[in-house]
PDB file of C-alpha atoms in Angstrom:
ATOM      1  CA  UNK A  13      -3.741  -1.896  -9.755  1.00 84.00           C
ATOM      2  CA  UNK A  14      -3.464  -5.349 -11.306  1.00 91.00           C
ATOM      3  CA  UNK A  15      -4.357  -8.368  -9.359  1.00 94.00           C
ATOM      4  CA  UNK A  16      -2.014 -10.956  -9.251  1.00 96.00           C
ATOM      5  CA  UNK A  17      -3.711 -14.007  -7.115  1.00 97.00           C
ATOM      6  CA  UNK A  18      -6.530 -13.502  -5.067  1.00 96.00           C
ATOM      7  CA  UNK A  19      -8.370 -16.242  -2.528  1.00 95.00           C
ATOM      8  CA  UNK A  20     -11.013 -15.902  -0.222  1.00 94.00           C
ATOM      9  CA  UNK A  21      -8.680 -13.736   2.284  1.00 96.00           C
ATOM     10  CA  UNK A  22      -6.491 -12.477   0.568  1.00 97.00           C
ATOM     11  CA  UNK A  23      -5.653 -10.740  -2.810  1.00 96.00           C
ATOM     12  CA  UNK A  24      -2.079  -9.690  -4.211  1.00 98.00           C
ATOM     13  CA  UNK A  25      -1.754  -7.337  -6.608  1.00 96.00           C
ATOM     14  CA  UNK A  26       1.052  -4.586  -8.472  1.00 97.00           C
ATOM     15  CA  UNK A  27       1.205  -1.231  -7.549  1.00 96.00           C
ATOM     16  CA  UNK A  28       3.350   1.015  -9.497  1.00 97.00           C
ATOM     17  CA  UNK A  29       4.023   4.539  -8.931  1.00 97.00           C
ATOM     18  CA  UNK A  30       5.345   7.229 -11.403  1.00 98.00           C
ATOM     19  CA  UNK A  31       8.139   9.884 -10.296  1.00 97.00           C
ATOM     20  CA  UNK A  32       6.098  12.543  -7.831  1.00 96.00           C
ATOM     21  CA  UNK A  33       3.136  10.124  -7.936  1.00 97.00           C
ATOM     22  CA  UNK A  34       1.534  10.109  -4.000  1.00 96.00           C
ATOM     23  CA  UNK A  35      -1.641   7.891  -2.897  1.00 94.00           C
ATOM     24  CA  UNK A  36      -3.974   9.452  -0.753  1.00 93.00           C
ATOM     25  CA  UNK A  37      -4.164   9.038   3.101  1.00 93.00           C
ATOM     26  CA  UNK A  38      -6.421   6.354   3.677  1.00 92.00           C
ATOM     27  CA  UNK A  39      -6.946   3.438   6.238  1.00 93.00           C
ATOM     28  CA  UNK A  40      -9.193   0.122   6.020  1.00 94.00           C
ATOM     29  CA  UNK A  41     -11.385  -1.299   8.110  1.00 94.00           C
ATOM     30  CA  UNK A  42     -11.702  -4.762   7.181  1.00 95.00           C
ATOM     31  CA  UNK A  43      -7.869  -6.110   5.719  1.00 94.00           C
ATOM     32  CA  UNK A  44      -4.430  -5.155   6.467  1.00 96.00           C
ATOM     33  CA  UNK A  45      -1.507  -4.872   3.544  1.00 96.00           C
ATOM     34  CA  UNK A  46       1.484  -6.128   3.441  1.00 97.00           C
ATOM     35  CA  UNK A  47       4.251  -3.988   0.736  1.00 96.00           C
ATOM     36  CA  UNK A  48       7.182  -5.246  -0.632  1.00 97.00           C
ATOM     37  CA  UNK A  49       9.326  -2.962  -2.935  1.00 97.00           C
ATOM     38  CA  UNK A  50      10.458  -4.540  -5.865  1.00 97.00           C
ATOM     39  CA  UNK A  51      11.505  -2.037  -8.011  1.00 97.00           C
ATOM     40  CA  UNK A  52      12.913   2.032  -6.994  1.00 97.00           C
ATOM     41  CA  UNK A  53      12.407   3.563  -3.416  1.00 96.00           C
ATOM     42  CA  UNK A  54       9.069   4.827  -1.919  1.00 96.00           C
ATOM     43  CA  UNK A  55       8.029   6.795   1.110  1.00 96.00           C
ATOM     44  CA  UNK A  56       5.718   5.117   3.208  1.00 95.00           C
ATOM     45  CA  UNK A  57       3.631   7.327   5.900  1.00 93.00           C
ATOM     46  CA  UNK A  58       2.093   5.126   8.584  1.00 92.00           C
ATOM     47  CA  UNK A  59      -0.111   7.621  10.969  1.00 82.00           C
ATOM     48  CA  UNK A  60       2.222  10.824  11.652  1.00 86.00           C
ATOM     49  CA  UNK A  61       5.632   8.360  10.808  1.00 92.00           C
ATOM     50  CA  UNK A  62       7.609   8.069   7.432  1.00 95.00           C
ATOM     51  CA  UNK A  63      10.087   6.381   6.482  1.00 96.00           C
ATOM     52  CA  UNK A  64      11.381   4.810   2.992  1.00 96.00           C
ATOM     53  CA  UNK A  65      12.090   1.411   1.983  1.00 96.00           C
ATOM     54  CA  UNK A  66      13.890   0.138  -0.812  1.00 96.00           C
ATOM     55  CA  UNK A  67      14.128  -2.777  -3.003  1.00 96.00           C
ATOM     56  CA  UNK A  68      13.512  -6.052  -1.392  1.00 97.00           C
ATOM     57  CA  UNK A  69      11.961  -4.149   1.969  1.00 97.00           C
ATOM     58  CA  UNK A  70       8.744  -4.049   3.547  1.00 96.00           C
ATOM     59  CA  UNK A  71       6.309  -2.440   5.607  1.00 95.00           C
ATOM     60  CA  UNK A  72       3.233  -4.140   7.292  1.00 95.00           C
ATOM     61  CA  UNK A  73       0.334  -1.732   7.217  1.00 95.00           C
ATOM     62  CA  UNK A  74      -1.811  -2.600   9.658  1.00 94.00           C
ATOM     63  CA  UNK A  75      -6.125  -2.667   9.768  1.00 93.00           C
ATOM     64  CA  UNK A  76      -7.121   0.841  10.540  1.00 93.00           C
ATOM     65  CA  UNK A  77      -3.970   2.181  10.365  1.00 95.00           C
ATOM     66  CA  UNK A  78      -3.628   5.615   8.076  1.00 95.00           C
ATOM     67  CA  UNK A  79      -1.342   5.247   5.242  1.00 95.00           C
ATOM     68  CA  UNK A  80       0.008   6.238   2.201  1.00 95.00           C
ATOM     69  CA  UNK A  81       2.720   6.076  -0.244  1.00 95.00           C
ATOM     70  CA  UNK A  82       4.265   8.383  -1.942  1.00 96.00           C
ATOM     71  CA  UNK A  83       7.535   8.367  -4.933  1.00 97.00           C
ATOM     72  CA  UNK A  84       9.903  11.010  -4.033  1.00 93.00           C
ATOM     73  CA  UNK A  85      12.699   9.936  -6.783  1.00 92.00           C
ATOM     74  CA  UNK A  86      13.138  10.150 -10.618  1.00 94.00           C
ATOM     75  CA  UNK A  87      12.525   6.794 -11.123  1.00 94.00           C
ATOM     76  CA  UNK A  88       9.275   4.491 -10.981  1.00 97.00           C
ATOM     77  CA  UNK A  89       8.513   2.532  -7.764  1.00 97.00           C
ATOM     78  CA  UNK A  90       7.146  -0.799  -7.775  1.00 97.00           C
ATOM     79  CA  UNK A  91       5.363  -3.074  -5.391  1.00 97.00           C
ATOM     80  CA  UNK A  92       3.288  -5.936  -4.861  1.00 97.00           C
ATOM     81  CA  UNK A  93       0.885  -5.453  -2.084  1.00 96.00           C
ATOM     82  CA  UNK A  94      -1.071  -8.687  -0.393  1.00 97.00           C
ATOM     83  CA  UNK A  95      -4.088  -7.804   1.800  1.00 96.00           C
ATOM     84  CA  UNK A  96      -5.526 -10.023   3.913  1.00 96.00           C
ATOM     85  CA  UNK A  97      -8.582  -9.946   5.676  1.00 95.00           C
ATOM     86  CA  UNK A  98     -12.349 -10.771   6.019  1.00 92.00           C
ATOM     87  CA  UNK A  99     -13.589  -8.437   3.568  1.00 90.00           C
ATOM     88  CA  UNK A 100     -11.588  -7.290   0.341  1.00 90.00           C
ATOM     89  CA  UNK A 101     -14.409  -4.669  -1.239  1.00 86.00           C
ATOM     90  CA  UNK A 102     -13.575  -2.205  -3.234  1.00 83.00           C
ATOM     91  CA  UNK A 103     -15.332   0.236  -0.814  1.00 87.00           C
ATOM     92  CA  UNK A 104     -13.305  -0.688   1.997  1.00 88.00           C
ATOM     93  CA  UNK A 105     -11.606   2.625   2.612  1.00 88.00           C
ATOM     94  CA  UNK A 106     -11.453   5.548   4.980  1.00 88.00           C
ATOM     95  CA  UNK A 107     -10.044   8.901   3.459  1.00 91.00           C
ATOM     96  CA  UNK A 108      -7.741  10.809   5.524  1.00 90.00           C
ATOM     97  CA  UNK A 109      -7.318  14.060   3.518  1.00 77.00           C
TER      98      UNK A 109
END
């Protein structure tokens, strides 16, 4: 995903997802994220909960919490995520599935 900004603690970037498209169930351990839809309508699964948003929403996904997003529609889904945090590795990820 393309980075946007970025700063010591935090880092923004676009996330775009195709029709069908799904991430996988994953959680971090050292940031939390916070989506806002720009563009189309997404389902968001926090721990055993879903629920879309739509343009201009957002959902706070918090450190450690399992997540994933996934584009149930026939239209691409945008978003800009910013996580914040100590650490913002690469290799700060947990998979669920």
């Amino acid at each position: 995903a393309p980075i946007l900004a970025e700063g010591i603690r935090f880092r923004v970037r676009s996330l775009r997802l195709a029709p069908g498209q799904t991430t996988a169930l994953h959680s971090h351990l050292h940031h939390s994220e916070h989506w806002v839809v720009v563009e189309g309508t997404a389902e968001v699964t926090t721990g055993v909960r879903s629920r879309l948003i739509g343009e201009g929403e957002a959902m706070l996904i918090h450190l450690g919490q399992p997540h994933r997003l996934e584009n149930l529609g026939r239209l691409p889904v945008t978003l800009i995520a910013v996580e914040t945090g100590g650490y913002l590795g690469e290799d700060d990820i947990v998979r669920h599935d």
